[in-house]
Tab-separated table of C-alpha atoms in Angstrom:
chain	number	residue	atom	x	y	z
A	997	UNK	CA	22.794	47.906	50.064
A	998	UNK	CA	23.857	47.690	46.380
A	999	UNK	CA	26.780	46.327	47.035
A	1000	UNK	CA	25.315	43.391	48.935
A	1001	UNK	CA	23.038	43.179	46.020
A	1002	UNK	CA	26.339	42.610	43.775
A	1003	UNK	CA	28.262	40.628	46.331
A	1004	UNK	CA	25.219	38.376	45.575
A	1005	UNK	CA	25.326	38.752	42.029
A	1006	UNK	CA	28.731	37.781	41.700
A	1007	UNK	CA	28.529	34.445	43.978
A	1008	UNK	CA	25.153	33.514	42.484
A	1009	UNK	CA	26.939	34.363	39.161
A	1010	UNK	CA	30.250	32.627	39.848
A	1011	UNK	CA	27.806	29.595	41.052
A	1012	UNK	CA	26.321	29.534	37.613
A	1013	UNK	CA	29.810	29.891	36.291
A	1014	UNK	CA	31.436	27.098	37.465
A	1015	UNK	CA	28.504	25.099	36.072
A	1016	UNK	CA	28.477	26.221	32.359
A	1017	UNK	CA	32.148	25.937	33.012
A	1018	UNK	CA	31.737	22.198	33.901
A	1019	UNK	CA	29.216	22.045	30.865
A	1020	UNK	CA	31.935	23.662	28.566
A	1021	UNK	CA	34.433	21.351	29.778
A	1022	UNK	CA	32.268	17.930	29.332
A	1023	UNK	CA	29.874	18.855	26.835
A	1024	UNK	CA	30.637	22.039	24.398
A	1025	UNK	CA	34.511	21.969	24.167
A	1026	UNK	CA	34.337	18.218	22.874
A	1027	UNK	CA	31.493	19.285	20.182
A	1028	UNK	CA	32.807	22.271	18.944
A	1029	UNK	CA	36.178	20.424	18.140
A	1030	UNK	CA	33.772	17.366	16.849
A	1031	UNK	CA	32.282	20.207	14.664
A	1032	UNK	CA	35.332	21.713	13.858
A	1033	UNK	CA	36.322	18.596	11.954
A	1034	UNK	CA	34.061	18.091	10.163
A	1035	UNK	CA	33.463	21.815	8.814
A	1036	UNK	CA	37.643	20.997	8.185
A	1037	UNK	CA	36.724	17.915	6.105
A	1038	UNK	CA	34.063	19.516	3.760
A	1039	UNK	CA	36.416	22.509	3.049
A	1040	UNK	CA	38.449	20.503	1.859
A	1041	UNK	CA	36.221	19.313	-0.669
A	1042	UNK	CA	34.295	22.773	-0.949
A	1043	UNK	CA	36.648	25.355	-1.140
A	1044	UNK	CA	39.885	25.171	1.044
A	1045	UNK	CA	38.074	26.361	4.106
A	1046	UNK	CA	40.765	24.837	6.276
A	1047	UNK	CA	43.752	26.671	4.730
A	1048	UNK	CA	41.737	29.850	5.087
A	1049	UNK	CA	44.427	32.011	7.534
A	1050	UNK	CA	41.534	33.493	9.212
A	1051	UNK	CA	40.596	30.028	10.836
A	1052	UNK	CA	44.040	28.899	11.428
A	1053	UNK	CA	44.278	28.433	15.206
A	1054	UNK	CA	47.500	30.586	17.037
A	1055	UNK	CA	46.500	28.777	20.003
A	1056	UNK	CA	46.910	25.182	21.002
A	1057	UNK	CA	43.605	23.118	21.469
A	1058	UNK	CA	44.447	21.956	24.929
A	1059	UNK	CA	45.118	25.940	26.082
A	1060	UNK	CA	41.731	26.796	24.005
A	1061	UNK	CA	39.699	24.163	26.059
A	1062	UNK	CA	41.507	25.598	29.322
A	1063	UNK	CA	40.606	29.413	28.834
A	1064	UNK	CA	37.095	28.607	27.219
A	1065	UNK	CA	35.805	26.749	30.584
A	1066	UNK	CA	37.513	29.574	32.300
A	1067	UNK	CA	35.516	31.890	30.001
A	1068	UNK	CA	32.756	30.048	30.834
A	1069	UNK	CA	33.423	30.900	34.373
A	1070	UNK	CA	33.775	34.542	33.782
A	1071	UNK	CA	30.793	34.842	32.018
A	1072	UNK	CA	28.918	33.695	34.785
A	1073	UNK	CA	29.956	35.997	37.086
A	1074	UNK	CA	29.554	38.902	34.479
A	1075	UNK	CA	26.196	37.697	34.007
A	1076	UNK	CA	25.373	37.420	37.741
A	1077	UNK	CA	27.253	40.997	38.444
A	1078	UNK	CA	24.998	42.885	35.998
A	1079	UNK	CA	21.545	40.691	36.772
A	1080	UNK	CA	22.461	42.156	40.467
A	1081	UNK	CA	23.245	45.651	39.598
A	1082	UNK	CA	19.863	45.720	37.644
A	1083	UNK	CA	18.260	43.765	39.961
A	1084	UNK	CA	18.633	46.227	43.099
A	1085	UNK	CA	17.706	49.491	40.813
A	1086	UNK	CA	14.644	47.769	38.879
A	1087	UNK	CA	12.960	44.959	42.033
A	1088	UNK	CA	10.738	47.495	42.798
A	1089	UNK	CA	9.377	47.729	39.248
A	1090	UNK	CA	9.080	44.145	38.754
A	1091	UNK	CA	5.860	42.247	39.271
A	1092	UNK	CA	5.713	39.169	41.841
A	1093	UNK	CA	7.233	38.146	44.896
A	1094	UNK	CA	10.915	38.660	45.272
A	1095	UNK	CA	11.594	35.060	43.943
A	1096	UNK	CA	9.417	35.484	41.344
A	1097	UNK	CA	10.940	38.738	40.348
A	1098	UNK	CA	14.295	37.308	39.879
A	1099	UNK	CA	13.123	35.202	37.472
A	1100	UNK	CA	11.423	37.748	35.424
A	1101	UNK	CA	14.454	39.494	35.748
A	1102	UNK	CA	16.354	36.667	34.387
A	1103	UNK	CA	13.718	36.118	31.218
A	1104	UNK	CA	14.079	39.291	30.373
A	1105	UNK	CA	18.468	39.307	30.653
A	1106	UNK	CA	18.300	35.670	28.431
A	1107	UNK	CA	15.609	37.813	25.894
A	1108	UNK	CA	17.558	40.764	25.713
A	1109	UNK	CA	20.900	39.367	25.681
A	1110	UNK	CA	20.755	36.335	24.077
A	1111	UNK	CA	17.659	35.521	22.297
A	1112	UNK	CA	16.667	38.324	20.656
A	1113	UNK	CA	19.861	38.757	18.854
A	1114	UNK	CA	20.016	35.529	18.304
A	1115	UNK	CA	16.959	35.998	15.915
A	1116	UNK	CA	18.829	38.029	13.061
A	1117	UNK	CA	22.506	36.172	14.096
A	1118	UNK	CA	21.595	32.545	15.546
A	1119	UNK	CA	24.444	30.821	17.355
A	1120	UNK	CA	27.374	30.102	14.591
A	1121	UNK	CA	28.257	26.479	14.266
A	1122	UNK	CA	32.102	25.606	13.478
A	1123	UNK	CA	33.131	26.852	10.070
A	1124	UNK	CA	29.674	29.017	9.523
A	1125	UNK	CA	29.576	31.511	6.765
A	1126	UNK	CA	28.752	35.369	7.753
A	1127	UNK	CA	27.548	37.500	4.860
A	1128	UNK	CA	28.718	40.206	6.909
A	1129	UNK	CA	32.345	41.496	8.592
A	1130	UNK	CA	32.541	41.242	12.612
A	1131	UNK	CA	32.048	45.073	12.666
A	1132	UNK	CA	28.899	45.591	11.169
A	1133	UNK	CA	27.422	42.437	13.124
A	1134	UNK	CA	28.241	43.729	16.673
A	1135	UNK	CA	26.629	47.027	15.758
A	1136	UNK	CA	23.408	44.524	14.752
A	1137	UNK	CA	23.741	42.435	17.938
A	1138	UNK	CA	24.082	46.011	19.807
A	1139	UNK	CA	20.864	46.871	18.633
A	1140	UNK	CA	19.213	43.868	18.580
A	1141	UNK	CA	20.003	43.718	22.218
A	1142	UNK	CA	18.145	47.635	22.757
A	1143	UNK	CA	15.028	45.743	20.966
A	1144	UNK	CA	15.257	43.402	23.456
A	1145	UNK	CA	14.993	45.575	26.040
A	1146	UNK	CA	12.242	47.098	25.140
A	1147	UNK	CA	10.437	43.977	23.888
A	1148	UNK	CA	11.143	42.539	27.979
A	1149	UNK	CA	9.960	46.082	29.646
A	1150	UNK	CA	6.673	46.193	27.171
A	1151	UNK	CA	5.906	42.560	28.002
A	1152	UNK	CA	6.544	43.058	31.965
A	1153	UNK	CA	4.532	46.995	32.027
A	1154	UNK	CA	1.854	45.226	30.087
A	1155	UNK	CA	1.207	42.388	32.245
A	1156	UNK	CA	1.329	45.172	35.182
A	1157	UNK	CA	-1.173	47.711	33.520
A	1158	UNK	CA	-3.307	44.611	32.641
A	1159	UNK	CA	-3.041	42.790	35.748
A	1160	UNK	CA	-4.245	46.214	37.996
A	1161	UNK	CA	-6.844	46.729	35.454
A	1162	UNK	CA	-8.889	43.275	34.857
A	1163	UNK	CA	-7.646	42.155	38.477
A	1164	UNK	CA	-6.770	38.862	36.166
A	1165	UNK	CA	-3.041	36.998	36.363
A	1166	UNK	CA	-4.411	35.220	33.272
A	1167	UNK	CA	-4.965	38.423	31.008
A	1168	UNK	CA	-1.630	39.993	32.302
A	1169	UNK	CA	0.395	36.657	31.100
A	1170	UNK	CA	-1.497	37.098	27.439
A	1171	UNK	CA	-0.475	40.557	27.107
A	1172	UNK	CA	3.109	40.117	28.345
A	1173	UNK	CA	3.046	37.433	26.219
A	1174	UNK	CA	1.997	38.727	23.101
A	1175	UNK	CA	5.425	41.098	22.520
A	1176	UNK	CA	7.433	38.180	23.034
A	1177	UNK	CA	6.034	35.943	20.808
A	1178	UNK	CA	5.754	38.397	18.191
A	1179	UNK	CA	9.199	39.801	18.046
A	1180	UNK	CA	10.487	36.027	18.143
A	1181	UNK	CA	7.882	35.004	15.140
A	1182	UNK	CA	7.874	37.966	12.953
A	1183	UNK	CA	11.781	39.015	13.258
A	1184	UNK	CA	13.520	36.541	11.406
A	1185	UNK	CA	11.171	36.502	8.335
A	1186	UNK	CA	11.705	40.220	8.258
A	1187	UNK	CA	15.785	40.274	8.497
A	1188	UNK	CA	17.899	38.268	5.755
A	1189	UNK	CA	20.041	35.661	6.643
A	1190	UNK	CA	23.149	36.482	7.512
A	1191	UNK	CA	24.966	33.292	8.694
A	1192	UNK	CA	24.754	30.225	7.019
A	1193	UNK	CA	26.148	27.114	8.277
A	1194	UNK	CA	27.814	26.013	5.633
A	1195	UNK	CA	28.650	21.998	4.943
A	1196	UNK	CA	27.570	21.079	8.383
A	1197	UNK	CA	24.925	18.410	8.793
A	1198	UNK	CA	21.602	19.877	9.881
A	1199	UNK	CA	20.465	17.725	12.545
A	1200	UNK	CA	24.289	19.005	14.080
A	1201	UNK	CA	23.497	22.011	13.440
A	1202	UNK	CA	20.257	21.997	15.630
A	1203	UNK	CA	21.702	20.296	17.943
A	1204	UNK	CA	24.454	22.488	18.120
A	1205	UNK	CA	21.819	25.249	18.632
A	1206	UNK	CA	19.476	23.603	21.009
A	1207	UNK	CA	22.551	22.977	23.432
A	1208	UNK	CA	23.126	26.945	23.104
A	1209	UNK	CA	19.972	28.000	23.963
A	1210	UNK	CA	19.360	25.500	26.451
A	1211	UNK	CA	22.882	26.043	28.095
A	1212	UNK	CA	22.165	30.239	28.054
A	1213	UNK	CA	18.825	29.864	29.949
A	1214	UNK	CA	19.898	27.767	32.438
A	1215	UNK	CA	22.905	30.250	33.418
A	1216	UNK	CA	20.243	32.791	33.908
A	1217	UNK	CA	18.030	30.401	35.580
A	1218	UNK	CA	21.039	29.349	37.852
A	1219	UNK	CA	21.682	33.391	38.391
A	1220	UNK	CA	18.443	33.759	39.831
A	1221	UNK	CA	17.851	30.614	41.591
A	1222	UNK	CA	21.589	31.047	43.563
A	1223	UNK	CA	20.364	34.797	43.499
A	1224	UNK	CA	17.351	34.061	45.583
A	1225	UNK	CA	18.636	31.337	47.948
A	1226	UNK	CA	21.456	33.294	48.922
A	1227	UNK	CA	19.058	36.605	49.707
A	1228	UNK	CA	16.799	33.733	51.848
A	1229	UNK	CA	20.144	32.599	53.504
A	1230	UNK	CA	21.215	36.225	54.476
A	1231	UNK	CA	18.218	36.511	55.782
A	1232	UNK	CA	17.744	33.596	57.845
A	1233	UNK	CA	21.026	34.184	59.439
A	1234	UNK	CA	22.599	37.483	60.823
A	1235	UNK	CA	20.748	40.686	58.615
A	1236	UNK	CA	22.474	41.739	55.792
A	1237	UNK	CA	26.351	40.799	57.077
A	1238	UNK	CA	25.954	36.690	56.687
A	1239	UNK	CA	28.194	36.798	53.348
A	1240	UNK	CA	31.158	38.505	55.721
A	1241	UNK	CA	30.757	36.219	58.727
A	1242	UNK	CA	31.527	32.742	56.341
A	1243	UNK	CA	35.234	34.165	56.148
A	1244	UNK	CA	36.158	34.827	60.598
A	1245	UNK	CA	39.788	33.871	59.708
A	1246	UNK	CA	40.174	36.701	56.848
A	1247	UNK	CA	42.462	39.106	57.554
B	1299	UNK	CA	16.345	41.624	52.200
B	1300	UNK	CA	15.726	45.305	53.175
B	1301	UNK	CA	12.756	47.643	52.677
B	1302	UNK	CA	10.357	46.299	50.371
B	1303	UNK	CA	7.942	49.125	49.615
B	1304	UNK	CA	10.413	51.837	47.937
B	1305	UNK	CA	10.420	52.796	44.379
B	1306	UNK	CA	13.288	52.754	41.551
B	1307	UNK	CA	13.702	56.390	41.850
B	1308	UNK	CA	14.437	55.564	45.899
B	1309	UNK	CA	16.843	52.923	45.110
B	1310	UNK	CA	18.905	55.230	42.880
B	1311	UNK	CA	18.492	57.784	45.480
B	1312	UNK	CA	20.227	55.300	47.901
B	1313	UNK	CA	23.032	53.747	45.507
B	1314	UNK	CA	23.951	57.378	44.790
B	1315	UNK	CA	24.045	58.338	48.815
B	1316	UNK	CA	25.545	54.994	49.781
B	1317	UNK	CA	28.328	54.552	47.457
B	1318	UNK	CA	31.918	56.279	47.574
B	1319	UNK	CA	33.000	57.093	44.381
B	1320	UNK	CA	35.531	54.448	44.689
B	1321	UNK	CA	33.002	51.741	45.410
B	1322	UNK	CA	31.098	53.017	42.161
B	1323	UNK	CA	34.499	53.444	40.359
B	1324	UNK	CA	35.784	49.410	41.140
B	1325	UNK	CA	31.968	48.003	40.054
B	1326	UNK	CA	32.720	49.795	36.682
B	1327	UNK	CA	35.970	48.932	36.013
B	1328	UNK	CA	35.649	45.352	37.398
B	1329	UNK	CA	31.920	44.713	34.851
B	1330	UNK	CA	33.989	46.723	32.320
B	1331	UNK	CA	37.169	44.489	32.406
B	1332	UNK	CA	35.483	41.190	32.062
B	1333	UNK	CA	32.791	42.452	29.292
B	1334	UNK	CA	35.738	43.925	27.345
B	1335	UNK	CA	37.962	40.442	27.718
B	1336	UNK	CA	34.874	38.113	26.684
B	1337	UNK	CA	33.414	40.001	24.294
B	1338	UNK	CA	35.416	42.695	22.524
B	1339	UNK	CA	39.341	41.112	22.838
B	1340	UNK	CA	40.296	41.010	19.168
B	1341	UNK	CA	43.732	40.033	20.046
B	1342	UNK	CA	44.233	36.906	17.970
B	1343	UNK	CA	45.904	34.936	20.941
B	1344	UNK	CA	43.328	35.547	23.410
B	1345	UNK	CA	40.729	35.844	20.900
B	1346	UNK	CA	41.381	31.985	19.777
B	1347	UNK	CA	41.770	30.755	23.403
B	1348	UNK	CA	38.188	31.812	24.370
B	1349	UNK	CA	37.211	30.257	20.339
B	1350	UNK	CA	34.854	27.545	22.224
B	1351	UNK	CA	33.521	29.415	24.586
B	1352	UNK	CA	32.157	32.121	22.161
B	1353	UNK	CA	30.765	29.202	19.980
B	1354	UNK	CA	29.332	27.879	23.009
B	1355	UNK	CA	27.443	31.024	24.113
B	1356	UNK	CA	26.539	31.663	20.667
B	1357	UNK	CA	28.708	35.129	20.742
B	1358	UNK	CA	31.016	34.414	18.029
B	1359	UNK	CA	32.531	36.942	15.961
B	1360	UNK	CA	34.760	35.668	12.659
C-alpha cells in the first residue's frame, strides 16, 4: 500500500517536474543569466565582484542550463516522493476529503519547506551578499524548516480541535489561520537580515522573488493535483494495480 | 484508494508489516540520493551545473 502511495508520488512528482523543468528552461535559466549580468556589471564598478574566484563559473553556461532543468526535474520527483511517503502515514490525520487533504498536505510541504525559511533567508538573487558562510545558513534553514513543521501541524490540529468543538468550518479556518500568519508577519522583524541583494535593481529583485514563490507553490500544487487524479484514475480502473497494467509489454 | 477509516498509528502498523526490508532500504537510498545531489553536493562541478536551478528554487548556498 505505501508503495503505491510512492509509485504515485513519484509520477505525480515527476509530472510536476517536467513542468518546473519546462519553466526553468523558458523562464528562470534566461533570468538568472539576465541577472547574472547585471550583478557582473555593478561589481565592476562596486568592488570586483566578478573577479571574485568564488563566483567564477567551472562549468559552461550551456551545460549549467542543461543540468538545472534536469534539476528541476529531480526536484519534482523528490518533492512528489516525500509528499507521498508523508501522505500515506499522516491522510488519516488530515482534515477534509481525500482531495482536499492533499492539498493541505501540500500547504503545509510549501510552508515548511520553502516559505518559512524563506522568512529569515529569502530567495538569493544573482550576486546577493550573505552575512553569513553556507554552513551556518543550512543549520538556520534546517531549523527554520522544524518551525515550519510545527507552525503547519498547529494550524491543521487547531482547525480540527476548533472545527469538532464550535461545529463551525469558519472558526476552524481563523484558528488555523492565525499560526500562519503570525509566524510569516512577526519572523522577519525578529531575525536580522542576512542576505542582501546587493547592486541589483529592486523591482528585479521582486520579481525575481515573486517568480520563486510563485514557481514553488505551484510544484506543490501540481504534486497534489497529479497526486489526486492519479489515486481517482487507479480507482476508476482495475483496484490498486492500474499503474502496472499501462506497461503489458514490460518485461 | 484503500480503507479510509484507519488511524496513523494503523498505517505505520501496515508500512512496517508490508514492506521487506529491501523495499524500505531502496525508498531510503533512492529519497536519500536525490536530496543529497540537489541539496548538499558541494562539489564545485556539479555544484555550478545545478547554479540556476538552486537560484530558481530559492535554495542557494554561496
Amino acid at each position: 500500500m505505501l508503495v503505491d502511495y510512492l509509485q504515485r508520488g513519484v509520477v505525480a512528482g515527476a509530472i510536476a517536474g517536467l513542468l518546473y523543468g519546462v519553466y526553468m528552461a523558458v523562464v528562470a535559466n534566461p533570468l538568472i543569466e539576465y541577472m547574472e549580468t547585471v550583478s557582473h556589471h555593478a561589481g565592476e564598478h562596486d568592488h570586483g565582484h566578478a573577479a571574485d574566484p568564488a563566483h567564477a563559473h567551472a562549468v559552461s553556461e550551456a551545460t549549467t542550463e542543461v543540468v538545472s532543468v534536469g534539476s528541476g526535474v529531480l526536484w519534482g520527483i523528490f518533492l512528489g516522493g516525500l509528499f507521498a511517503l508523508t501522505f500515506y502515514f499522516l491522510e488519516p490525520a488530515l482534515p477534509g476529503t481525500e482531495r482536499v487533504s492533499a492539498y493541505v498536505l501540500a500547504g503545509a510541504g510549501f510552508l515548511t519547506v520553502s516559505v518559512t525559511p524563506w522568512l529569515v533567508l529569502p530567495p538569493a538573487t544573482p550576486g546577493a551578499e550573505q552575512s553569513l558562510g553556507p554552513n551556518p545558513r543550512l543549520v538556520i534553514y534546517a531549523g527554520l524548516m522544524v518551525l515550519g513543521a510545527v507552525v503547519a501541524a498547529t494550524a491543521i490540529l487547531g482547525y480540527e480541535r476548533t472545527t469538532a468543538r464550535t461545529g463551525s468550518r469558519y472558526y476552524g479556518l481563523v484558528v488555523a489561520g492565525a499560526p500562519v500568519v503570525a509566524t510569516v508577519a512577526i519572523v522577519p522583524t525578529l531575525t536580522p537580515t542576512i542576505t542582501t541583494a546587493g547592486a541589483m535593481p529592486a523591482e528585479l529583485v521582486t520579481t525575481f522573488r515573486g517568480l520563486t514563490v510563485l514557481s514553488q507553490a505551484a510544484v506543490w500544487a501540481i504534486v497534489a493535483g497529479s497526486f489526486s487524479w492519479l489515486t481517482d484514475h487507479v480507482e476508476s480502473t482495475d483496484g490498486t494495480a492500474a499503474l502496472e497494467d499501462d506497461h503489458p509489454v514490460a518485461a | 484508494m484503500t480503507v479510509t477509516n484507519d488511524t496513523v498509528h494503523d498505517r505505520i502498523e501496515t508500512a512496517r508489516t508490508d514492506l521487506t526490508p529491501m523495499q524500505l532500504a531502496a525508498i531510503l537510498v533512492f529519497a536519500a540520493a536525490i536530496g543529497f545531489t540537489l541539496l548538499f553536493l558541494q562539489e564545485p562541478i556539479a555544484h555550478d551545473a545545478m547554479h540556476n536551478f538552486r537560484h530558481g528554487a530559492g535554495i542557494t548556498c554561496h
